[in-house]
């Protein structure tokens, strides 16, 4: 059979992407030279995110982000501990940014609204704040309204041509050794049930305020207060966004130091205080959620030459469109720099510093890509300014280039309406419920008939968000579709649970012995060791494997409390408490 062609990879997401990109590009081209473009282009940047969210199946599922978001919130809504317990590791506090979870829990408790819908609309508001910061920053660099509007456009859609876009697959085939990071489109982070949107918006606002502080475009006390509030908020909500604030504001500080005058030194003190003081306040929290004890959860320097050059290639492809336009418009940029445009100088230094941070630092799961994502905030005004100049001289070339820049973001949104869900769910007030009736009965029984501090030994990762109970440990459940359970189970345990490998391996081994039909040793001995690991807490076992159920039915000490086609749930004789009986 002939090999797959470029066109064979096209489906509904690709058709959506090209249609959206062409439509937005045409409207931008028609309006950028007109007064209406100053408001129409930002609207075209903002509206796709909430409109696509309205029709996306992505938000009716228990995927990885939905899992991490719902389970801790439900604990806090039920009066559980703060910080909440890790839903994947009973007895351990959550080592993941949970402040946003606490905020959503309070809002949902008072309003009765779905935690997922609340989160989606909070993130839509954060997207508006991101674009507002993009306008604020671009207006510091230039007074050209068209260039400012284009800066807002690229703040949302990003500065990449190849990553995620329609050219990603053919480019990857042409350069098979090159790994293109697929998470560098800003608008893809919003209305997406993750911790990043609020932190990323805070980073953008803090960055714009820092640049304006350096150019004396406002009272230093007010701008410093904005930076401090945003820095603290980013640290509490999304520490990686806080970390990206440091090299960006470092670029601002370097330019202020280079100026060598008293007024700039005074503003440097305000900037330093606005970044350092809130960072110190957040350090205890950052250590509590950020310290990892697992072999795959470490952060540090890029040690291997292989990884360094892989990241260098990725960064080069990512920056190529921006660098190409900067080269074409170098005369204009040189003139602006010679005229003393400090904001432009800061953005150039910030691009370099964030790119260097991406190359030098290493985070779990290649999360140093966040530096590239945050580089977009500095690169978008530059790209907007350069593309505006290209439009005046080479309209057709600029239009084609604009179309290529819009396709990655359009494609990222295009996946959402046709997302392959692992576990379809619906909202019921603040809670999630399974669409499948048998599964819903099981999860509702768990939520109503078991104590709030129950621990489940199961391979079903739906128990925490749908049954609102914790797991003994995450097992090798089936990971299907691209709905972003998102991580291999091994990475899930090592990186997000962040306990020592030996501890995780021991729990994993005990749980598998219990749920293996031919597991070595009597099940009563295994459950005793598990119970000792989580003392004074009721332990339940869930499985839908007929052989495991037969094993537990014939083993003394296991009492079946529920069974239907979604599985059976067993209590253990060691925990004696009133139950409402089998269902």
mmCIF file with all atom_site columns, C-alpha atoms in Angstrom, residues 382-529:
data_model
loop_
_atom_site.group_PDB
_atom_site.id
_atom_site.type_symbol
_atom_site.label_atom_id
_atom_site.label_alt_id
_atom_site.label_comp_id
_atom_site.label_asym_id
_atom_site.label_entity_id
_atom_site.label_seq_id
_atom_site.pdbx_PDB_ins_code
_atom_site.Cartn_x
_atom_site.Cartn_y
_atom_site.Cartn_z
_atom_site.occupancy
_atom_site.B_iso_or_equiv
_atom_site.pdbx_formal_charge
_atom_site.auth_seq_id
_atom_site.auth_comp_id
_atom_site.auth_asym_id
_atom_site.auth_atom_id
_atom_site.pdbx_PDB_model_num
ATOM 1   C CA . UNK A 1 382 ? 7.959   42.406  18.397 1.00 0.00 ? 382 UNK A CA 1
ATOM 2   C CA . UNK A 1 383 ? 6.196   40.138  15.914 1.00 0.00 ? 383 UNK A CA 1
ATOM 3   C CA . UNK A 1 384 ? 3.237   42.511  15.670 1.00 0.00 ? 384 UNK A CA 1
ATOM 4   C CA . UNK A 1 385 ? 5.489   45.500  15.079 1.00 0.00 ? 385 UNK A CA 1
ATOM 5   C CA . UNK A 1 386 ? 7.512   43.711  12.380 1.00 0.00 ? 386 UNK A CA 1
ATOM 6   C CA . UNK A 1 387 ? 4.497   42.218  10.598 1.00 0.00 ? 387 UNK A CA 1
ATOM 7   C CA . UNK A 1 388 ? 2.836   45.632  10.530 1.00 0.00 ? 388 UNK A CA 1
ATOM 8   C CA . UNK A 1 389 ? 5.877   46.996  8.702  1.00 0.00 ? 389 UNK A CA 1
ATOM 9   C CA . UNK A 1 390 ? 5.911   44.033  6.287  1.00 0.00 ? 390 UNK A CA 1
ATOM 10  C CA . UNK A 1 391 ? 2.238   44.612  5.445  1.00 0.00 ? 391 UNK A CA 1
ATOM 11  C CA . UNK A 1 392 ? 3.032   48.061  4.070  1.00 0.00 ? 392 UNK A CA 1
ATOM 12  C CA . UNK A 1 393 ? 5.733   46.756  1.725  1.00 0.00 ? 393 UNK A CA 1
ATOM 13  C CA . UNK A 1 394 ? 4.815   43.137  0.868  1.00 0.00 ? 394 UNK A CA 1
ATOM 14  C CA . UNK A 1 395 ? 1.111   42.599  1.537  1.00 0.00 ? 395 UNK A CA 1
ATOM 15  C CA . UNK A 1 396 ? 0.807   39.147  -0.036 1.00 0.00 ? 396 UNK A CA 1
ATOM 16  C CA . UNK A 1 397 ? 3.888   37.795  1.732  1.00 0.00 ? 397 UNK A CA 1
ATOM 17  C CA . UNK A 1 398 ? 2.654   39.231  5.028  1.00 0.00 ? 398 UNK A CA 1
ATOM 18  C CA . UNK A 1 399 ? -0.775  37.649  4.486  1.00 0.00 ? 399 UNK A CA 1
ATOM 19  C CA . UNK A 1 400 ? 0.680   34.186  3.863  1.00 0.00 ? 400 UNK A CA 1
ATOM 20  C CA . UNK A 1 401 ? 2.920   34.544  6.889  1.00 0.00 ? 401 UNK A CA 1
ATOM 21  C CA . UNK A 1 402 ? -0.047  35.633  9.013  1.00 0.00 ? 402 UNK A CA 1
ATOM 22  C CA . UNK A 1 403 ? -2.030  32.577  7.892  1.00 0.00 ? 403 UNK A CA 1
ATOM 23  C CA . UNK A 1 404 ? 0.817   30.267  8.909  1.00 0.00 ? 404 UNK A CA 1
ATOM 24  C CA . UNK A 1 405 ? 1.058   31.955  12.313 1.00 0.00 ? 405 UNK A CA 1
ATOM 25  C CA . UNK A 1 406 ? -2.668  31.497  12.938 1.00 0.00 ? 406 UNK A CA 1
ATOM 26  C CA . UNK A 1 407 ? -2.917  27.803  12.040 1.00 0.00 ? 407 UNK A CA 1
ATOM 27  C CA . UNK A 1 408 ? -1.253  26.330  15.175 1.00 0.00 ? 408 UNK A CA 1
ATOM 28  C CA . UNK A 1 409 ? -3.685  28.076  17.523 1.00 0.00 ? 409 UNK A CA 1
ATOM 29  C CA . UNK A 1 410 ? -6.621  27.309  15.236 1.00 0.00 ? 410 UNK A CA 1
ATOM 30  C CA . UNK A 1 411 ? -5.658  23.643  15.156 1.00 0.00 ? 411 UNK A CA 1
ATOM 31  C CA . UNK A 1 412 ? -5.228  23.517  18.935 1.00 0.00 ? 412 UNK A CA 1
ATOM 32  C CA . UNK A 1 413 ? -8.799  24.745  19.306 1.00 0.00 ? 413 UNK A CA 1
ATOM 33  C CA . UNK A 1 414 ? -9.960  22.456  16.504 1.00 0.00 ? 414 UNK A CA 1
ATOM 34  C CA . UNK A 1 415 ? -9.225  19.340  18.537 1.00 0.00 ? 415 UNK A CA 1
ATOM 35  C CA . UNK A 1 416 ? -11.627 20.300  21.321 1.00 0.00 ? 416 UNK A CA 1
ATOM 36  C CA . UNK A 1 417 ? -15.067 19.791  19.746 1.00 0.00 ? 417 UNK A CA 1
ATOM 37  C CA . UNK A 1 418 ? -14.079 16.270  18.622 1.00 0.00 ? 418 UNK A CA 1
ATOM 38  C CA . UNK A 1 419 ? -12.036 15.243  21.625 1.00 0.00 ? 419 UNK A CA 1
ATOM 39  C CA . UNK A 1 420 ? -11.880 11.472  22.216 1.00 0.00 ? 420 UNK A CA 1
ATOM 40  C CA . UNK A 1 421 ? -13.146 11.178  25.775 1.00 0.00 ? 421 UNK A CA 1
ATOM 41  C CA . UNK A 1 422 ? -12.174 8.365   28.098 1.00 0.00 ? 422 UNK A CA 1
ATOM 42  C CA . UNK A 1 423 ? -15.054 8.697   30.515 1.00 0.00 ? 423 UNK A CA 1
ATOM 43  C CA . UNK A 1 424 ? -18.018 10.821  29.415 1.00 0.00 ? 424 UNK A CA 1
ATOM 44  C CA . UNK A 1 425 ? -19.538 12.759  32.305 1.00 0.00 ? 425 UNK A CA 1
ATOM 45  C CA . UNK A 1 426 ? -22.260 15.274  32.989 1.00 0.00 ? 426 UNK A CA 1
ATOM 46  C CA . UNK A 1 427 ? -22.583 17.960  35.628 1.00 0.00 ? 427 UNK A CA 1
ATOM 47  C CA . UNK A 1 428 ? -25.014 17.696  38.525 1.00 0.00 ? 428 UNK A CA 1
ATOM 48  C CA . UNK A 1 429 ? -24.798 20.898  40.540 1.00 0.00 ? 429 UNK A CA 1
ATOM 49  C CA . UNK A 1 430 ? -21.168 21.228  41.615 1.00 0.00 ? 430 UNK A CA 1
ATOM 50  C CA . UNK A 1 431 ? -20.389 17.572  40.942 1.00 0.00 ? 431 UNK A CA 1
ATOM 51  C CA . UNK A 1 432 ? -19.516 15.312  38.020 1.00 0.00 ? 432 UNK A CA 1
ATOM 52  C CA . UNK A 1 433 ? -21.558 12.206  37.284 1.00 0.00 ? 433 UNK A CA 1
ATOM 53  C CA . UNK A 1 434 ? -20.869 9.413   34.814 1.00 0.00 ? 434 UNK A CA 1
ATOM 54  C CA . UNK A 1 435 ? -23.063 9.235   31.738 1.00 0.00 ? 435 UNK A CA 1
ATOM 55  C CA . UNK A 1 436 ? -23.060 5.419   31.843 1.00 0.00 ? 436 UNK A CA 1
ATOM 56  C CA . UNK A 1 437 ? -25.904 4.435   34.181 1.00 0.00 ? 437 UNK A CA 1
ATOM 57  C CA . UNK A 1 438 ? -24.203 1.449   35.791 1.00 0.00 ? 438 UNK A CA 1
ATOM 58  C CA . UNK A 1 439 ? -21.033 3.414   36.432 1.00 0.00 ? 439 UNK A CA 1
ATOM 59  C CA . UNK A 1 440 ? -23.055 6.311   37.804 1.00 0.00 ? 440 UNK A CA 1
ATOM 60  C CA . UNK A 1 441 ? -24.859 4.016   40.260 1.00 0.00 ? 441 UNK A CA 1
ATOM 61  C CA . UNK A 1 442 ? -21.519 2.670   41.461 1.00 0.00 ? 442 UNK A CA 1
ATOM 62  C CA . UNK A 1 443 ? -19.927 6.084   41.938 1.00 0.00 ? 443 UNK A CA 1
ATOM 63  C CA . UNK A 1 444 ? -23.035 7.491   43.617 1.00 0.00 ? 444 UNK A CA 1
ATOM 64  C CA . UNK A 1 445 ? -23.063 4.564   46.013 1.00 0.00 ? 445 UNK A CA 1
ATOM 65  C CA . UNK A 1 446 ? -19.422 5.255   46.842 1.00 0.00 ? 446 UNK A CA 1
ATOM 66  C CA . UNK A 1 447 ? -20.136 8.949   47.435 1.00 0.00 ? 447 UNK A CA 1
ATOM 67  C CA . UNK A 1 448 ? -23.208 8.316   49.632 1.00 0.00 ? 448 UNK A CA 1
ATOM 68  C CA . UNK A 1 449 ? -22.522 5.058   51.435 1.00 0.00 ? 449 UNK A CA 1
ATOM 69  C CA . UNK A 1 450 ? -18.827 5.180   52.324 1.00 0.00 ? 450 UNK A CA 1
ATOM 70  C CA . UNK A 1 451 ? -17.148 7.460   54.896 1.00 0.00 ? 451 UNK A CA 1
ATOM 71  C CA . UNK A 1 452 ? -15.438 10.579  53.574 1.00 0.00 ? 452 UNK A CA 1
ATOM 72  C CA . UNK A 1 453 ? -12.002 9.295   54.652 1.00 0.00 ? 453 UNK A CA 1
ATOM 73  C CA . UNK A 1 454 ? -12.337 5.948   52.839 1.00 0.00 ? 454 UNK A CA 1
ATOM 74  C CA . UNK A 1 455 ? -9.409  4.589   50.869 1.00 0.00 ? 455 UNK A CA 1
ATOM 75  C CA . UNK A 1 456 ? -9.991  2.569   47.693 1.00 0.00 ? 456 UNK A CA 1
ATOM 76  C CA . UNK A 1 457 ? -7.736  -0.095  46.247 1.00 0.00 ? 457 UNK A CA 1
ATOM 77  C CA . UNK A 1 458 ? -8.692  -0.084  42.582 1.00 0.00 ? 458 UNK A CA 1
ATOM 78  C CA . UNK A 1 459 ? -7.418  0.433   39.064 1.00 0.00 ? 459 UNK A CA 1
ATOM 79  C CA . UNK A 1 460 ? -10.284 2.856   38.403 1.00 0.00 ? 460 UNK A CA 1
ATOM 80  C CA . UNK A 1 461 ? -8.992  6.426   38.297 1.00 0.00 ? 461 UNK A CA 1
ATOM 81  C CA . UNK A 1 462 ? -12.578 7.670   38.222 1.00 0.00 ? 462 UNK A CA 1
ATOM 82  C CA . UNK A 1 463 ? -13.103 6.983   41.930 1.00 0.00 ? 463 UNK A CA 1
ATOM 83  C CA . UNK A 1 464 ? -11.633 10.321  43.194 1.00 0.00 ? 464 UNK A CA 1
ATOM 84  C CA . UNK A 1 465 ? -13.495 12.723  40.859 1.00 0.00 ? 465 UNK A CA 1
ATOM 85  C CA . UNK A 1 466 ? -16.740 10.731  40.494 1.00 0.00 ? 466 UNK A CA 1
ATOM 86  C CA . UNK A 1 467 ? -16.962 8.850   43.804 1.00 0.00 ? 467 UNK A CA 1
ATOM 87  C CA . UNK A 1 468 ? -15.138 11.619  45.719 1.00 0.00 ? 468 UNK A CA 1
ATOM 88  C CA . UNK A 1 469 ? -12.900 9.196   47.598 1.00 0.00 ? 469 UNK A CA 1
ATOM 89  C CA . UNK A 1 470 ? -9.116  8.725   47.672 1.00 0.00 ? 470 UNK A CA 1
ATOM 90  C CA . UNK A 1 471 ? -6.996  5.977   46.137 1.00 0.00 ? 471 UNK A CA 1
ATOM 91  C CA . UNK A 1 472 ? -4.417  3.898   47.928 1.00 0.00 ? 472 UNK A CA 1
ATOM 92  C CA . UNK A 1 473 ? -2.194  4.353   44.864 1.00 0.00 ? 473 UNK A CA 1
ATOM 93  C CA . UNK A 1 474 ? -2.617  4.917   41.116 1.00 0.00 ? 474 UNK A CA 1
ATOM 94  C CA . UNK A 1 475 ? -2.528  1.611   39.262 1.00 0.00 ? 475 UNK A CA 1
ATOM 95  C CA . UNK A 1 476 ? -1.996  0.742   35.623 1.00 0.00 ? 476 UNK A CA 1
ATOM 96  C CA . UNK A 1 477 ? -5.526  1.520   34.547 1.00 0.00 ? 477 UNK A CA 1
ATOM 97  C CA . UNK A 1 478 ? -6.330  1.575   30.813 1.00 0.00 ? 478 UNK A CA 1
ATOM 98  C CA . UNK A 1 479 ? -5.182  4.897   29.358 1.00 0.00 ? 479 UNK A CA 1
ATOM 99  C CA . UNK A 1 480 ? -7.223  5.523   26.252 1.00 0.00 ? 480 UNK A CA 1
ATOM 100 C CA . UNK A 1 481 ? -7.753  8.378   23.849 1.00 0.00 ? 481 UNK A CA 1
ATOM 101 C CA . UNK A 1 482 ? -6.044  11.762  23.877 1.00 0.00 ? 482 UNK A CA 1
ATOM 102 C CA . UNK A 1 483 ? -8.119  13.177  26.630 1.00 0.00 ? 483 UNK A CA 1
ATOM 103 C CA . UNK A 1 484 ? -5.152  13.635  28.701 1.00 0.00 ? 484 UNK A CA 1
ATOM 104 C CA . UNK A 1 485 ? -5.203  11.314  31.457 1.00 0.00 ? 485 UNK A CA 1
ATOM 105 C CA . UNK A 1 486 ? -2.175  12.562  29.619 1.00 0.00 ? 486 UNK A CA 1
ATOM 106 C CA . UNK A 1 487 ? 0.645   10.778  31.408 1.00 0.00 ? 487 UNK A CA 1
ATOM 107 C CA . UNK A 1 488 ? 1.902   7.244   31.554 1.00 0.00 ? 488 UNK A CA 1
ATOM 108 C CA . UNK A 1 489 ? 0.985   5.693   34.935 1.00 0.00 ? 489 UNK A CA 1
ATOM 109 C CA . UNK A 1 490 ? 4.673   5.479   35.876 1.00 0.00 ? 490 UNK A CA 1
ATOM 110 C CA . UNK A 1 491 ? 5.127   9.212   35.254 1.00 0.00 ? 491 UNK A CA 1
ATOM 111 C CA . UNK A 1 492 ? 1.863   9.939   37.023 1.00 0.00 ? 492 UNK A CA 1
ATOM 112 C CA . UNK A 1 493 ? 3.075   8.257   40.191 1.00 0.00 ? 493 UNK A CA 1
ATOM 113 C CA . UNK A 1 494 ? 6.624   9.558   40.102 1.00 0.00 ? 494 UNK A CA 1
ATOM 114 C CA . UNK A 1 495 ? 6.057   13.156  39.090 1.00 0.00 ? 495 UNK A CA 1
ATOM 115 C CA . UNK A 1 496 ? 2.664   14.184  40.431 1.00 0.00 ? 496 UNK A CA 1
ATOM 116 C CA . UNK A 1 497 ? 2.571   12.104  43.593 1.00 0.00 ? 497 UNK A CA 1
ATOM 117 C CA . UNK A 1 498 ? 6.229   12.961  44.245 1.00 0.00 ? 498 UNK A CA 1
ATOM 118 C CA . UNK A 1 499 ? 6.942   10.327  46.884 1.00 0.00 ? 499 UNK A CA 1
ATOM 119 C CA . UNK A 1 500 ? 10.101  8.211   47.024 1.00 0.00 ? 500 UNK A CA 1
ATOM 120 C CA . UNK A 1 501 ? 10.230  5.514   44.383 1.00 0.00 ? 501 UNK A CA 1
ATOM 121 C CA . UNK A 1 502 ? 10.574  2.776   47.001 1.00 0.00 ? 502 UNK A CA 1
ATOM 122 C CA . UNK A 1 503 ? 7.392   3.917   48.751 1.00 0.00 ? 503 UNK A CA 1
ATOM 123 C CA . UNK A 1 504 ? 5.446   4.102   45.497 1.00 0.00 ? 504 UNK A CA 1
ATOM 124 C CA . UNK A 1 505 ? 6.744   0.697   44.377 1.00 0.00 ? 505 UNK A CA 1
ATOM 125 C CA . UNK A 1 506 ? 5.778   -0.919  47.686 1.00 0.00 ? 506 UNK A CA 1
ATOM 126 C CA . UNK A 1 507 ? 2.193   0.384   47.513 1.00 0.00 ? 507 UNK A CA 1
ATOM 127 C CA . UNK A 1 508 ? 1.914   -0.513  43.853 1.00 0.00 ? 508 UNK A CA 1
ATOM 128 C CA . UNK A 1 509 ? 3.082   -4.068  44.552 1.00 0.00 ? 509 UNK A CA 1
ATOM 129 C CA . UNK A 1 510 ? 0.601   -4.592  47.408 1.00 0.00 ? 510 UNK A CA 1
ATOM 130 C CA . UNK A 1 511 ? -2.327  -3.278  45.374 1.00 0.00 ? 511 UNK A CA 1
ATOM 131 C CA . UNK A 1 512 ? -1.466  -5.461  42.390 1.00 0.00 ? 512 UNK A CA 1
ATOM 132 C CA . UNK A 1 513 ? -1.189  -8.554  44.618 1.00 0.00 ? 513 UNK A CA 1
ATOM 133 C CA . UNK A 1 514 ? -4.681  -7.879  45.904 1.00 0.00 ? 514 UNK A CA 1
ATOM 134 C CA . UNK A 1 515 ? -6.196  -7.248  42.464 1.00 0.00 ? 515 UNK A CA 1
ATOM 135 C CA . UNK A 1 516 ? -4.343  -10.058 40.675 1.00 0.00 ? 516 UNK A CA 1
ATOM 136 C CA . UNK A 1 517 ? -6.509  -13.199 40.409 1.00 0.00 ? 517 UNK A CA 1
ATOM 137 C CA . UNK A 1 518 ? -3.383  -15.307 40.888 1.00 0.00 ? 518 UNK A CA 1
ATOM 138 C CA . UNK A 1 519 ? -1.648  -12.925 43.278 1.00 0.00 ? 519 UNK A CA 1
ATOM 139 C CA . UNK A 1 520 ? 0.858   -14.521 45.634 1.00 0.00 ? 520 UNK A CA 1
ATOM 140 C CA . UNK A 1 521 ? -0.189  -14.880 49.262 1.00 0.00 ? 521 UNK A CA 1
ATOM 141 C CA . UNK A 1 522 ? -3.642  -14.785 50.873 1.00 0.00 ? 522 UNK A CA 1
ATOM 142 C CA . UNK A 1 523 ? -5.621  -11.608 50.142 1.00 0.00 ? 523 UNK A CA 1
ATOM 143 C CA . UNK A 1 524 ? -6.197  -11.169 53.909 1.00 0.00 ? 524 UNK A CA 1
ATOM 144 C CA . UNK A 1 525 ? -2.466  -10.753 54.492 1.00 0.00 ? 525 UNK A CA 1
ATOM 145 C CA . UNK A 1 526 ? -2.202  -8.209  51.695 1.00 0.00 ? 526 UNK A CA 1
ATOM 146 C CA . UNK A 1 527 ? -5.136  -6.147  52.919 1.00 0.00 ? 527 UNK A CA 1
ATOM 147 C CA . UNK A 1 528 ? -3.673  -6.218  56.428 1.00 0.00 ? 528 UNK A CA 1
ATOM 148 C CA . UNK A 1 529 ? -0.460  -4.657  55.139 1.00 0.00 ? 529 UNK A CA 1
#
